[in-house]
PDB file of C-alpha atoms and ligand atoms in Angstrom:
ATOM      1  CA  UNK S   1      53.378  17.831  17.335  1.00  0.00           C
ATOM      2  CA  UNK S   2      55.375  14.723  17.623  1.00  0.00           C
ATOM      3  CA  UNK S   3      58.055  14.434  15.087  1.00  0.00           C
ATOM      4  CA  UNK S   4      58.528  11.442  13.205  1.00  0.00           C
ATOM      5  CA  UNK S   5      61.942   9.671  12.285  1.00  0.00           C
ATOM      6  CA  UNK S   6      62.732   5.803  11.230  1.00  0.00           C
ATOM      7  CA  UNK S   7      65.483   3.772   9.888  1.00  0.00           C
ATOM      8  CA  UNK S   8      64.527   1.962   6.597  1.00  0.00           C
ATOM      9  CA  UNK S   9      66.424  -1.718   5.433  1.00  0.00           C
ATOM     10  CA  UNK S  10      65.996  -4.810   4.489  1.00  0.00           C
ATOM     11  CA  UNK S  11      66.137  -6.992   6.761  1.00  0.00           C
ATOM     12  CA  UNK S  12      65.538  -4.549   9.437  1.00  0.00           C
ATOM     13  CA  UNK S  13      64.342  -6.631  12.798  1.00  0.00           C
ATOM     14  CA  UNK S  14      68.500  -6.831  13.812  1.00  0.00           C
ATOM     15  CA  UNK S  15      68.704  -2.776  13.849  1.00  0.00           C
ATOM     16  CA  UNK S  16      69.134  -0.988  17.325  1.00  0.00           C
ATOM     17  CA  UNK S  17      68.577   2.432  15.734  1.00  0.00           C
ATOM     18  CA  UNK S  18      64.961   2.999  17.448  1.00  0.00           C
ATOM     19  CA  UNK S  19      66.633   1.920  20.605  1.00  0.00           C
ATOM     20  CA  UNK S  20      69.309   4.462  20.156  1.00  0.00           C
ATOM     21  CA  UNK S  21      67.327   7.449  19.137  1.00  0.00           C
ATOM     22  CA  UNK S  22      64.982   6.636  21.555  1.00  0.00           C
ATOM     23  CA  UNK S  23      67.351   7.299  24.653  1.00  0.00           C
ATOM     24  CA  UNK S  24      68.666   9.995  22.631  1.00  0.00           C
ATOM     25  CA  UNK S  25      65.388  11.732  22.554  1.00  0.00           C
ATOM     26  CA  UNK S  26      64.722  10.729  26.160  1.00  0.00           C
ATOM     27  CA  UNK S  27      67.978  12.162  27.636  1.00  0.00           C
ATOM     28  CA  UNK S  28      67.488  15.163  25.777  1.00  0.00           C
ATOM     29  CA  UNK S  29      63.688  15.521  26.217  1.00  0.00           C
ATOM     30  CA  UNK S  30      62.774  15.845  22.479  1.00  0.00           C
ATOM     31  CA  UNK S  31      59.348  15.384  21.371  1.00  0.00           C
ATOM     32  CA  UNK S  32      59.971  12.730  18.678  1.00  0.00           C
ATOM     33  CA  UNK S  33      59.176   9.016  17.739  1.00  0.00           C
ATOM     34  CA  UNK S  34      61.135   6.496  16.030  1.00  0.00           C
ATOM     35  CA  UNK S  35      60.405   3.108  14.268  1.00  0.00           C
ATOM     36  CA  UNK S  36      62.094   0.465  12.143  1.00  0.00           C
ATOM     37  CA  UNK S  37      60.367   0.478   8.224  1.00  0.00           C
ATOM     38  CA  UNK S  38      61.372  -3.008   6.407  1.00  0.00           C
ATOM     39  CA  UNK S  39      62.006  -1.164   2.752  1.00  0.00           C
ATOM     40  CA  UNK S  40      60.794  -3.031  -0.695  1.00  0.00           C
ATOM     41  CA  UNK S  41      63.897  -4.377  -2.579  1.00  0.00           C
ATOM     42  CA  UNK S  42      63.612  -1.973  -5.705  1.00  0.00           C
ATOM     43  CA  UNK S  43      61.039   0.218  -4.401  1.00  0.00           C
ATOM     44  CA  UNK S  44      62.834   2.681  -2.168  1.00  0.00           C
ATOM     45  CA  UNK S  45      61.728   5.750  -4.256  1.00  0.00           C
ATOM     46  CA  UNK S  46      58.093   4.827  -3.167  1.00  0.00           C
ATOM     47  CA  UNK S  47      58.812   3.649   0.431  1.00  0.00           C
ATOM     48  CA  UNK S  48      60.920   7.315   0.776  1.00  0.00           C
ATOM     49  CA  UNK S  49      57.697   9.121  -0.665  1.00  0.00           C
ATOM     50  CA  UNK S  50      55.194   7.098   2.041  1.00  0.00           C
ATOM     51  CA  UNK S  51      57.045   7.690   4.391  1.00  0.00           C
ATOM     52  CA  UNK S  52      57.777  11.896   4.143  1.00  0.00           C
ATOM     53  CA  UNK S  53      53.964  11.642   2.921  1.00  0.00           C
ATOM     54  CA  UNK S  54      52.941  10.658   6.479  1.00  0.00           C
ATOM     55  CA  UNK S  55      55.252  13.751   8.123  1.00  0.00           C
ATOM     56  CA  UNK S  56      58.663  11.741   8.561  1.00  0.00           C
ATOM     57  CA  UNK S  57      60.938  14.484   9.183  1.00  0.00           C
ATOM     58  CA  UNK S  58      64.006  12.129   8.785  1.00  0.00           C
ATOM     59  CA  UNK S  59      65.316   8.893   8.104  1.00  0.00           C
ATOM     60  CA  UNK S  60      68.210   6.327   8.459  1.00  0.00           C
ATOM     61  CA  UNK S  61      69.353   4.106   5.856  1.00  0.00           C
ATOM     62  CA  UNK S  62      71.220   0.825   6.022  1.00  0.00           C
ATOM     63  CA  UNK S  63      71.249  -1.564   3.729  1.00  0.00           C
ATOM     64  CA  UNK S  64      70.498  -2.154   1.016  1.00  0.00           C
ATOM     65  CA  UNK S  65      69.504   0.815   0.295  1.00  0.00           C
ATOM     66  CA  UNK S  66      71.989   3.413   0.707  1.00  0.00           C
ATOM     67  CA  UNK S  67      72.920   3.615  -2.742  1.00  0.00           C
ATOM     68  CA  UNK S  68      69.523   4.301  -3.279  1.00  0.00           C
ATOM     69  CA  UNK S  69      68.951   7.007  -0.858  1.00  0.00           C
ATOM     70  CA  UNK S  70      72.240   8.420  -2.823  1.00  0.00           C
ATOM     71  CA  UNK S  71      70.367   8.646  -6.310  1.00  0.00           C
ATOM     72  CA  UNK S  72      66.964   9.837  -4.782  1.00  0.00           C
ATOM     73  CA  UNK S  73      68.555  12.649  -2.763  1.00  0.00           C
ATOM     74  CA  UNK S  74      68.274  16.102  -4.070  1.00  0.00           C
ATOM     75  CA  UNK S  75      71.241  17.381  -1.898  1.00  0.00           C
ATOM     76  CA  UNK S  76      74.176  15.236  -0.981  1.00  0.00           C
ATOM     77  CA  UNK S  77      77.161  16.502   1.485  1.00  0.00           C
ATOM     78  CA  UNK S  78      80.854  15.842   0.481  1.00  0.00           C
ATOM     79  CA  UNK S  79      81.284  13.032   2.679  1.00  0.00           C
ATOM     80  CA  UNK S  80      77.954  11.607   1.365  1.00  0.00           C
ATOM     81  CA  UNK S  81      79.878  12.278  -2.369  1.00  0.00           C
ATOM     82  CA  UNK S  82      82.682  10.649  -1.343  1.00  0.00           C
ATOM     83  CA  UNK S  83      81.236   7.780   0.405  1.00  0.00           C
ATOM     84  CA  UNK S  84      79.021   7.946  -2.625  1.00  0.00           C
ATOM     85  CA  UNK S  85      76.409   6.185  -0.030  1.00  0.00           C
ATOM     86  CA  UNK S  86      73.441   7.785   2.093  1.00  0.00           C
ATOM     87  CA  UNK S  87      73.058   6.659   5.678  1.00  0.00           C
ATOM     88  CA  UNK S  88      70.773   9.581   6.825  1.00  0.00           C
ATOM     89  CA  UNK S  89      68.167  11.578   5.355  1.00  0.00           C
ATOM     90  CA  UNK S  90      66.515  14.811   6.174  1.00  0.00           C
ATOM     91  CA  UNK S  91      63.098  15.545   4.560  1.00  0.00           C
ATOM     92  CA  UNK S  92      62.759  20.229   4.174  1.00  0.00           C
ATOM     93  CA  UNK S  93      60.239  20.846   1.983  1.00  0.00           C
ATOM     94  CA  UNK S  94      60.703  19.568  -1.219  1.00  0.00           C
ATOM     95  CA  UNK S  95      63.841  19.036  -0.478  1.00  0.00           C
ATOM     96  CA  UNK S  96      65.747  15.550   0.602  1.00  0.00           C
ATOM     97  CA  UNK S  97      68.765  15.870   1.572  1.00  0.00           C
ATOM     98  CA  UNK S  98      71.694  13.642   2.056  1.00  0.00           C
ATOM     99  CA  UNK S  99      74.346  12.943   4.454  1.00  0.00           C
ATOM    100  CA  UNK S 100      76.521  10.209   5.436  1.00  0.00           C
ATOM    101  CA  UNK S 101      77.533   9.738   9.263  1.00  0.00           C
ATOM    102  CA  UNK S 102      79.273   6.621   9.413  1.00  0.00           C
ATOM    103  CA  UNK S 103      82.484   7.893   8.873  1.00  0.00           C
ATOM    104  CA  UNK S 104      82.797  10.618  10.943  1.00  0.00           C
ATOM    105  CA  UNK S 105      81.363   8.929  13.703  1.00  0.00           C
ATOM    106  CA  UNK S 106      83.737   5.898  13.660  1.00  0.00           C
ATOM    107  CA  UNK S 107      86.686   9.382  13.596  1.00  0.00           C
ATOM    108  CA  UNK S 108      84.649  10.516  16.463  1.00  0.00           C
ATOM    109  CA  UNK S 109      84.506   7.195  18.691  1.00  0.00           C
ATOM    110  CA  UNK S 110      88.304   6.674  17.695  1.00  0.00           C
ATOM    111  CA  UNK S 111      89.621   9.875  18.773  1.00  0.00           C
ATOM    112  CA  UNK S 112      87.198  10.604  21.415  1.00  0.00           C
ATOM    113  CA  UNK S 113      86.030   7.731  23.338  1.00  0.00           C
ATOM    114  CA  UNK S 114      88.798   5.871  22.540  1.00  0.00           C
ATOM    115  CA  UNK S 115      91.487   8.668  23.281  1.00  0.00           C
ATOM    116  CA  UNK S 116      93.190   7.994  19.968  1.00  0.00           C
ATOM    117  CA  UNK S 117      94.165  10.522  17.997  1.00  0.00           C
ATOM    118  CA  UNK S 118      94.102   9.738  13.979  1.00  0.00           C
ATOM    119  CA  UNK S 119      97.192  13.452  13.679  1.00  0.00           C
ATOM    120  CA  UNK S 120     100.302  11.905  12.326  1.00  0.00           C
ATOM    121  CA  UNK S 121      99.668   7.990  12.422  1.00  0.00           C
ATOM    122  CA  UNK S 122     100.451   5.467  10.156  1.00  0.00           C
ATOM    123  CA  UNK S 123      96.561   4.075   9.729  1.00  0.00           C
ATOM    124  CA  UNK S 124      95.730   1.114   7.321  1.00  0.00           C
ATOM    125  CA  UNK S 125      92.438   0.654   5.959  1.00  0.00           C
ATOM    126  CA  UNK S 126      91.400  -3.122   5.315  1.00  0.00           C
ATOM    127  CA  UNK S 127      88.776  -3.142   2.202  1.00  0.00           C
ATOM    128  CA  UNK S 128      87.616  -0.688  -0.263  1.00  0.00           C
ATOM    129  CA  UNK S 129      83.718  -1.059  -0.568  1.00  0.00           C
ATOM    130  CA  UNK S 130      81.114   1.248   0.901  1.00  0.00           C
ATOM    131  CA  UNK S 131      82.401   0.778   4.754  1.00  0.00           C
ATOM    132  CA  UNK S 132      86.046   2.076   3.863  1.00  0.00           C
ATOM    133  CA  UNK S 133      84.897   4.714   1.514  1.00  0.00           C
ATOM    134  CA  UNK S 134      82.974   6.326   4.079  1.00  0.00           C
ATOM    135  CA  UNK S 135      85.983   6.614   6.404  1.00  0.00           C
ATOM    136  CA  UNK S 136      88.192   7.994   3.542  1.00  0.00           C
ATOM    137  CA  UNK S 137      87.315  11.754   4.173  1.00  0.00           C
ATOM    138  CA  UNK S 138      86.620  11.612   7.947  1.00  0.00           C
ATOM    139  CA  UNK S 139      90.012   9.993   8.118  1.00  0.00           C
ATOM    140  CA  UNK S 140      92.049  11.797   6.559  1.00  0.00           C
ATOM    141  CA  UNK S 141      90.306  15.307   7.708  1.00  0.00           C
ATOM    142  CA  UNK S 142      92.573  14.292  11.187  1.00  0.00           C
ATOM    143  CA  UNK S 143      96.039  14.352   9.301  1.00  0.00           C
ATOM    144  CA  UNK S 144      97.618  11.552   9.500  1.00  0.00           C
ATOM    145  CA  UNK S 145     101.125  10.713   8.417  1.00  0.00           C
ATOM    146  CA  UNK S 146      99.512   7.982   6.022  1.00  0.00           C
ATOM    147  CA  UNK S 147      96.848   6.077   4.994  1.00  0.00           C
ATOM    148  CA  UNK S 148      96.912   3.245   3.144  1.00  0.00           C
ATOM    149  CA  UNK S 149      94.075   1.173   1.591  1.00  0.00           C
ATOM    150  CA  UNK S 150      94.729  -2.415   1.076  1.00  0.00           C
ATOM    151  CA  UNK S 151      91.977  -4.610  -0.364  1.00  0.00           C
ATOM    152  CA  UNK S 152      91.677  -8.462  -2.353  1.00  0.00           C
ATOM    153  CA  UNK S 153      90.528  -6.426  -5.116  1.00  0.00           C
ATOM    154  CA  UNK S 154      93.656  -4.033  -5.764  1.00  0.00           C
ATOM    155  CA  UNK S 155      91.809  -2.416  -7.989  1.00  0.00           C
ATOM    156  CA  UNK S 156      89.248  -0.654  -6.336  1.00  0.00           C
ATOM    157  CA  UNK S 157      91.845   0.441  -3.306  1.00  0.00           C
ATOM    158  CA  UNK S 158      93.848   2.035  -6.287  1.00  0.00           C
ATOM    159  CA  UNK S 159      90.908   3.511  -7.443  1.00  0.00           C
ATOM    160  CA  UNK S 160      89.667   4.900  -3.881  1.00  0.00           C
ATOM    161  CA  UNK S 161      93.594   5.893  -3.548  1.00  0.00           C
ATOM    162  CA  UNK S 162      93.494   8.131  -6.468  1.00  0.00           C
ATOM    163  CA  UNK S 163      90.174   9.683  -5.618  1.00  0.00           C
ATOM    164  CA  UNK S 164      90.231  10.716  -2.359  1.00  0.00           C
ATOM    165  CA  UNK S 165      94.492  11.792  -3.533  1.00  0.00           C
ATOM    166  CA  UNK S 166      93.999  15.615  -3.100  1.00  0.00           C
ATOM    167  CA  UNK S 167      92.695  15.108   0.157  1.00  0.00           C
ATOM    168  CA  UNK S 168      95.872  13.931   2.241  1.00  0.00           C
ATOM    169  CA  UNK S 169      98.921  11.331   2.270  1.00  0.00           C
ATOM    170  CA  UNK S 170      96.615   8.034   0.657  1.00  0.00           C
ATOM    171  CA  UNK S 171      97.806   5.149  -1.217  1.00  0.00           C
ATOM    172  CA  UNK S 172      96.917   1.912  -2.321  1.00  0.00           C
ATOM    173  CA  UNK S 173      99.194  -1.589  -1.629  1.00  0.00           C
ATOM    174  CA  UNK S 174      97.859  -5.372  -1.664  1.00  0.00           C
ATOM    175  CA  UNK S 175      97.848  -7.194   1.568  1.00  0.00           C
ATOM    176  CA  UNK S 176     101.048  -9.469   0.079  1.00  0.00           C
ATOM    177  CA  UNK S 177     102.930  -6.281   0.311  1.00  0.00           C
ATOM    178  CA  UNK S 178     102.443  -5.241   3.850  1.00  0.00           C
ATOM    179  CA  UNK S 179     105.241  -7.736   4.648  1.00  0.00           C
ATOM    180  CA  UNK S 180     107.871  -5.616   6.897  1.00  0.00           C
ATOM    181  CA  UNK S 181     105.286  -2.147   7.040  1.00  0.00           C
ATOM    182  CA  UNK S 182     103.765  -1.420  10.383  1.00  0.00           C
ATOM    183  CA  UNK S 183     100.983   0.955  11.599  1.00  0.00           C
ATOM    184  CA  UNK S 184      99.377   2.783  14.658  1.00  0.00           C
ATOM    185  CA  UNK S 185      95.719   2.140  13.710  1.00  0.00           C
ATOM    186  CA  UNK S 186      94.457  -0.896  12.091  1.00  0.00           C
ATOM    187  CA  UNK S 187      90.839  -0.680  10.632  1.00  0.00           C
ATOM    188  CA  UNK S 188      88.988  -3.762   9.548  1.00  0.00           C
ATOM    189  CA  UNK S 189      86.116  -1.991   6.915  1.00  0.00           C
ATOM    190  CA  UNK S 190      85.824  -5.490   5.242  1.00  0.00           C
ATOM    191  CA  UNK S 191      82.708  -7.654   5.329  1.00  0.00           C
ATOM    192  CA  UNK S 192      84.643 -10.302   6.545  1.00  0.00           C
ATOM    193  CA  UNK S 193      83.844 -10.803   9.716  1.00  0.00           C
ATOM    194  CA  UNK S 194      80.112 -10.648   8.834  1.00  0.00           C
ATOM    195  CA  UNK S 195      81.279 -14.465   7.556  1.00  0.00           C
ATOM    196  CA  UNK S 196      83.860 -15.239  10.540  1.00  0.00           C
ATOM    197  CA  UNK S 197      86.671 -14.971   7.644  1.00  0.00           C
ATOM    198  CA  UNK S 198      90.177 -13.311   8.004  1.00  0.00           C
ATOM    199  CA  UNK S 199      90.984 -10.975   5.393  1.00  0.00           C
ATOM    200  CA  UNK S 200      94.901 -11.937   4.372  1.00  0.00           C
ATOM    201  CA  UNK S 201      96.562  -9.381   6.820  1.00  0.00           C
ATOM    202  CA  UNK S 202     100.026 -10.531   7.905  1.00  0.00           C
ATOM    203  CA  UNK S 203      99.968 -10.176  11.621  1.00  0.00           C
ATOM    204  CA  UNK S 204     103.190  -8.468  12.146  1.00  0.00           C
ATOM    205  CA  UNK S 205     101.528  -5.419  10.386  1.00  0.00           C
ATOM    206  CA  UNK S 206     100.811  -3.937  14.344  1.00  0.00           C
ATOM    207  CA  UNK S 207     103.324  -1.362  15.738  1.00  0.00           C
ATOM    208  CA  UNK S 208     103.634  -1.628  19.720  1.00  0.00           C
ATOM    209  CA  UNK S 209     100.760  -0.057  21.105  1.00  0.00           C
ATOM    210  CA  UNK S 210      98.807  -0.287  18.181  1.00  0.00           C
ATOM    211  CA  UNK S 211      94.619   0.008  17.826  1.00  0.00           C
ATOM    212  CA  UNK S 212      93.139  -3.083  16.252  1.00  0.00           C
ATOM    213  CA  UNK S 213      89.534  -1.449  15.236  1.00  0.00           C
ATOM    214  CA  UNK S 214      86.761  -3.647  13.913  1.00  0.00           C
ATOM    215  CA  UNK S 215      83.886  -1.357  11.935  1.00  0.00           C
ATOM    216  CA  UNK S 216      81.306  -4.854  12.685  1.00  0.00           C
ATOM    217  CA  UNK S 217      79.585  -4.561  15.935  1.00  0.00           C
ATOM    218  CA  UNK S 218      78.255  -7.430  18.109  1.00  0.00           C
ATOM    219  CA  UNK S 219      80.295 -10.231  16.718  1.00  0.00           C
ATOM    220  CA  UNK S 220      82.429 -10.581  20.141  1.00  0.00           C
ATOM    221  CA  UNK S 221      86.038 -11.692  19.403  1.00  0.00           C
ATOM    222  CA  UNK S 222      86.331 -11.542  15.316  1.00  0.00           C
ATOM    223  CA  UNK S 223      89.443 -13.469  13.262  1.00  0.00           C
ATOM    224  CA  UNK S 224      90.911 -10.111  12.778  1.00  0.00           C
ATOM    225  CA  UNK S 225      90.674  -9.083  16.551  1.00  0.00           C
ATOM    226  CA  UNK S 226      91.954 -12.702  17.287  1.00  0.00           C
ATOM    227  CA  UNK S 227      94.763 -11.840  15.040  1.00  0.00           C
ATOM    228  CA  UNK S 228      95.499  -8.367  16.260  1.00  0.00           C
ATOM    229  CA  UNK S 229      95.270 -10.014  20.404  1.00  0.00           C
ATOM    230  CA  UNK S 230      97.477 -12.656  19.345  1.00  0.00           C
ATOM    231  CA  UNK S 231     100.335 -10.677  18.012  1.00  0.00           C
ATOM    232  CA  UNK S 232     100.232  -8.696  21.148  1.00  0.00           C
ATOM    233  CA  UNK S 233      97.762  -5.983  20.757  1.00  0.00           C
ATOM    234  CA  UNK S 234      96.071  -4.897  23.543  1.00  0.00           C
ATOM    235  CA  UNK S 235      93.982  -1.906  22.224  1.00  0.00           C
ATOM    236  CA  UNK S 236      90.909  -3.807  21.123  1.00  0.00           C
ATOM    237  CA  UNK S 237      87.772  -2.224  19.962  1.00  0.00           C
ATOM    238  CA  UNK S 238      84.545  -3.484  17.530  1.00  0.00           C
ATOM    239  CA  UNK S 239      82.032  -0.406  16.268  1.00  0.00           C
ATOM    240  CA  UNK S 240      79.838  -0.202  18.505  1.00  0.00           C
ATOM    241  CA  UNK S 241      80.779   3.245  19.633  1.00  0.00           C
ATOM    242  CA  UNK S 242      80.874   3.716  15.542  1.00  0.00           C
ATOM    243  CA  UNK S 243      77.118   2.925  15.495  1.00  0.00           C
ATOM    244  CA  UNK S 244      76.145   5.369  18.522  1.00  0.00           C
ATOM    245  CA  UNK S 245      78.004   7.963  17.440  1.00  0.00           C
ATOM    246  CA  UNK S 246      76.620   8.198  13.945  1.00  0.00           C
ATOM    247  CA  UNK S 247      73.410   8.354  15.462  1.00  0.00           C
ATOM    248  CA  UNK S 248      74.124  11.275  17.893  1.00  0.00           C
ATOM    249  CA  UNK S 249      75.711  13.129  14.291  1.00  0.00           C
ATOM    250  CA  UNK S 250      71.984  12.097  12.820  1.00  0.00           C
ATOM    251  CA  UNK S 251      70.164  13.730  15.673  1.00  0.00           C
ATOM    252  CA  UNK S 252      72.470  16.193  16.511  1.00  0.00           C
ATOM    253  CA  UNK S 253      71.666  17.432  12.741  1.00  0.00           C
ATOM    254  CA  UNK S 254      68.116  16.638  12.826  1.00  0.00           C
ATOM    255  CA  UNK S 255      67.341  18.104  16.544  1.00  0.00           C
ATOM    256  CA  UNK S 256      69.679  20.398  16.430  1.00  0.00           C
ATOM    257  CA  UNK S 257      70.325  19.281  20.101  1.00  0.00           C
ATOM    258  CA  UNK S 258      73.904  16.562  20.565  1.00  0.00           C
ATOM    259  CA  UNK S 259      73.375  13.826  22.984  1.00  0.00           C
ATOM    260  CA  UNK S 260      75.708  12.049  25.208  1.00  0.00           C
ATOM    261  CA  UNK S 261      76.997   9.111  23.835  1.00  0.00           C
ATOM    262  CA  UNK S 262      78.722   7.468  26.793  1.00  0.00           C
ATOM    263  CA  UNK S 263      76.048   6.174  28.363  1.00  0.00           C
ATOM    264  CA  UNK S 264      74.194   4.613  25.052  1.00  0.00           C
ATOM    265  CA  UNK S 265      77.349   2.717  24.309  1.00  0.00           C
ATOM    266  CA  UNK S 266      77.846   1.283  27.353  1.00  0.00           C
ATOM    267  CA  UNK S 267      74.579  -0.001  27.199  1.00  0.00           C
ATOM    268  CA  UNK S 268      75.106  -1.685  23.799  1.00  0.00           C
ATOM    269  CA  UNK S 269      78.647  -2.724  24.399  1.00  0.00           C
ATOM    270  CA  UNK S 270      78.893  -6.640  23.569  1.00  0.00           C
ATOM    271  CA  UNK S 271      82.199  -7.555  25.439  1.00  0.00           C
ATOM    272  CA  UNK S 272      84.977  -9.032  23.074  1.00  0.00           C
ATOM    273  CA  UNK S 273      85.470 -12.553  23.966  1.00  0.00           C
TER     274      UNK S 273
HETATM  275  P1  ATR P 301      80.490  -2.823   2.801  1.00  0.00           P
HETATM  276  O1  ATR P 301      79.380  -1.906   2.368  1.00  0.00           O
HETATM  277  O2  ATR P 301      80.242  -3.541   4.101  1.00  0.00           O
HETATM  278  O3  ATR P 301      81.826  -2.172   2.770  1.00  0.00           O
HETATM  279  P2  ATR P 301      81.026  -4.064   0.260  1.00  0.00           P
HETATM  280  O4  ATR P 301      80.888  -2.738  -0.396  1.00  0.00           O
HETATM  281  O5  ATR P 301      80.393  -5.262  -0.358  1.00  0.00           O
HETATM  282  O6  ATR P 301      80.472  -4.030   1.742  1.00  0.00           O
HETATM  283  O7  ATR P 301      82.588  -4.333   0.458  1.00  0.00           O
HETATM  284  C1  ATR P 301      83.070  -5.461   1.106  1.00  0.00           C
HETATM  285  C2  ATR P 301      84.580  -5.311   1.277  1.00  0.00           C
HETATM  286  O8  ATR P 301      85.060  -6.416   2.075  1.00  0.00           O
HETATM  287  C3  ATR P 301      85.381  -5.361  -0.014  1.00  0.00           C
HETATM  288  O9  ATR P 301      86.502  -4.535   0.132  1.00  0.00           O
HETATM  289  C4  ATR P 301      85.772  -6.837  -0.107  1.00  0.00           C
HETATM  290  O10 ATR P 301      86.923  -7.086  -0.877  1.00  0.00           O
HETATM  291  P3  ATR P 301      86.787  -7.233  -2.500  1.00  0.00           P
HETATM  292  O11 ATR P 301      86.586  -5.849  -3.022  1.00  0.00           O
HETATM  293  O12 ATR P 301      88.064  -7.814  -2.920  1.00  0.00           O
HETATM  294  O13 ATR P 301      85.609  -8.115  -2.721  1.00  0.00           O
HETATM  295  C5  ATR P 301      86.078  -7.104   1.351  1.00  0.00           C
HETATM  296  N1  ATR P 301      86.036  -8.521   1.738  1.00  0.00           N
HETATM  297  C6  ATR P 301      84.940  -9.295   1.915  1.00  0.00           C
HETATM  298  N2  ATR P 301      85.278 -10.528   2.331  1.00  0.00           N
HETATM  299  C7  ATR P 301      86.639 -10.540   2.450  1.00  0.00           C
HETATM  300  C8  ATR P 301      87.607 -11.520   2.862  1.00  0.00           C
HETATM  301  N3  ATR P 301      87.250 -12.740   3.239  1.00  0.00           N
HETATM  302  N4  ATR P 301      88.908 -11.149   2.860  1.00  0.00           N
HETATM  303  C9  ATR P 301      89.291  -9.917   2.471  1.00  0.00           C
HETATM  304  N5  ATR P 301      88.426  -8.940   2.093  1.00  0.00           N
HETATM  305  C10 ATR P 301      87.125  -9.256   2.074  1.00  0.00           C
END
């Protein structure tokens, strides 16, 4: 029998999931459909319940409702903890259990496809909302030599600091005091660029040969990639690899079966200009 996956938000028409997992499930011959589901603001509960009432083995979440997948899961991973978001869902039973990808597959795109490895860097993390604490974990899983958290809000990069603490060499700083520090890997998690805005990052903050990494896919040339390109940096990169390879960790743990990645990215790549 055909299984049956989708990706639930709100609005949904943007989404290239069903594209993804469909050449996913094409490459590696799985017997599997999956659609887009435009979720009811404040009825996710219900929409969940249709949904694994119809046979969906598994689902997606974006947002914005992966706060709500988080409370309606009956299992949640670590990283899903951590993140203390839900971007994928698989339905056993009575069981619903929760896991969050996005993370681990922007570690995966960075140190694989990218050739970058995260093992005794200096990384800094731009922003502290749902985007950054999903790359805490992930992050620091790779050993860097630090990771710092800067954010507008100093409060909540203090309070992500202190959390994820036991976990490796984190801390917390506000973007005034990055004046005279410098770093390997820069990663924009801020919704900034969703507005074309520039969070306040001073743009001598890039070592030489630094990665400028923006977690937004699509949006070509963002301020912070202008920034990074115009003090020099040449390693350039937005999230679409992110996006792919948190789907392949979705199937992979649905199908049981890891597809290439190469292949889907390229196809999705938007070129940075
Ligand atoms: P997401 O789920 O995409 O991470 P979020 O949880 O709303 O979205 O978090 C947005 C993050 O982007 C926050 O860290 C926010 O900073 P504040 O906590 O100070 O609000 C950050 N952000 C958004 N616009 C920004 C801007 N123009 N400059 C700097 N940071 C910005």
């Amino acid at each position: 029998m055909t299984d049956v996956y989708a990706v639930i938000g709100n609005p949904i028409g943007h989404t290239k999931s069903p594209l993804i997992h469909g050449l996913f499930a094409e490459a590696t011959q799985q017997d599997m459909v999956y659609s887009s589901i435009e979720g009811r603001i404040g009825q996710f509960a219900a929409d969940m319940a249709a949904f694994r009432t119809a046979g969906g083995r598994g689902m997606n979440v974006t947002a914005p409702f992966k706060l709500d997948a988080f409370a309606c899961a009956t299992e949640r991973s670590p990283r899903a903890q951590m993140a203390g978001a839900v971007n994928a869902l698989k339905f056993d039973g009575d069981r619903v259990i929760a896991e969050n990808f996005d993370g681990v597959g922007l570690t995966r795109d960075v140190t694989h496809n990218l050739g970058c490895a995260l093992q005794g860097k200096r990384v800094l993390l731009l922003g502290a909302g749902g985007a950054a604490r999903g790359a805490l974990l992930p992050f620091l899983e790779q050993q860097p030599a630090s990771l710092v958290i800067t954010n507008r809000t100093l409060d909540k990069a203090e309070a992500l600091a202190k959390e994820a603490a036991a976990h490796g060499p984190v801390s917390a700083c506000a973007y005034a005091e990055l004046v005279g520090q410098q770093f390997d890997v820069v990663f924009n998690a801020t919704s900034a660029s969703l507005r074309a805005e520039l969070p306040p990052v001073p743009a001598a903050v890039f070592a030489p040969g630094a990665l400028a990494y923006e977690l937004a896919y699509g949006k070509g040339l963002t301020p912070f990639l202008r920034l990074a390109q115009q003090a020099g940096v040449s390693q350039l990169a937005d999230g679409v690899g992110m996006l792919v390879e948190q789907a392949a960790e979705a199937f992979a743990w649905w199908r049981g079966v890891r597809p290439q990645t190469g292949p889907v990215i390229e196809r999705l790549t938007v070129p940075l200009v």
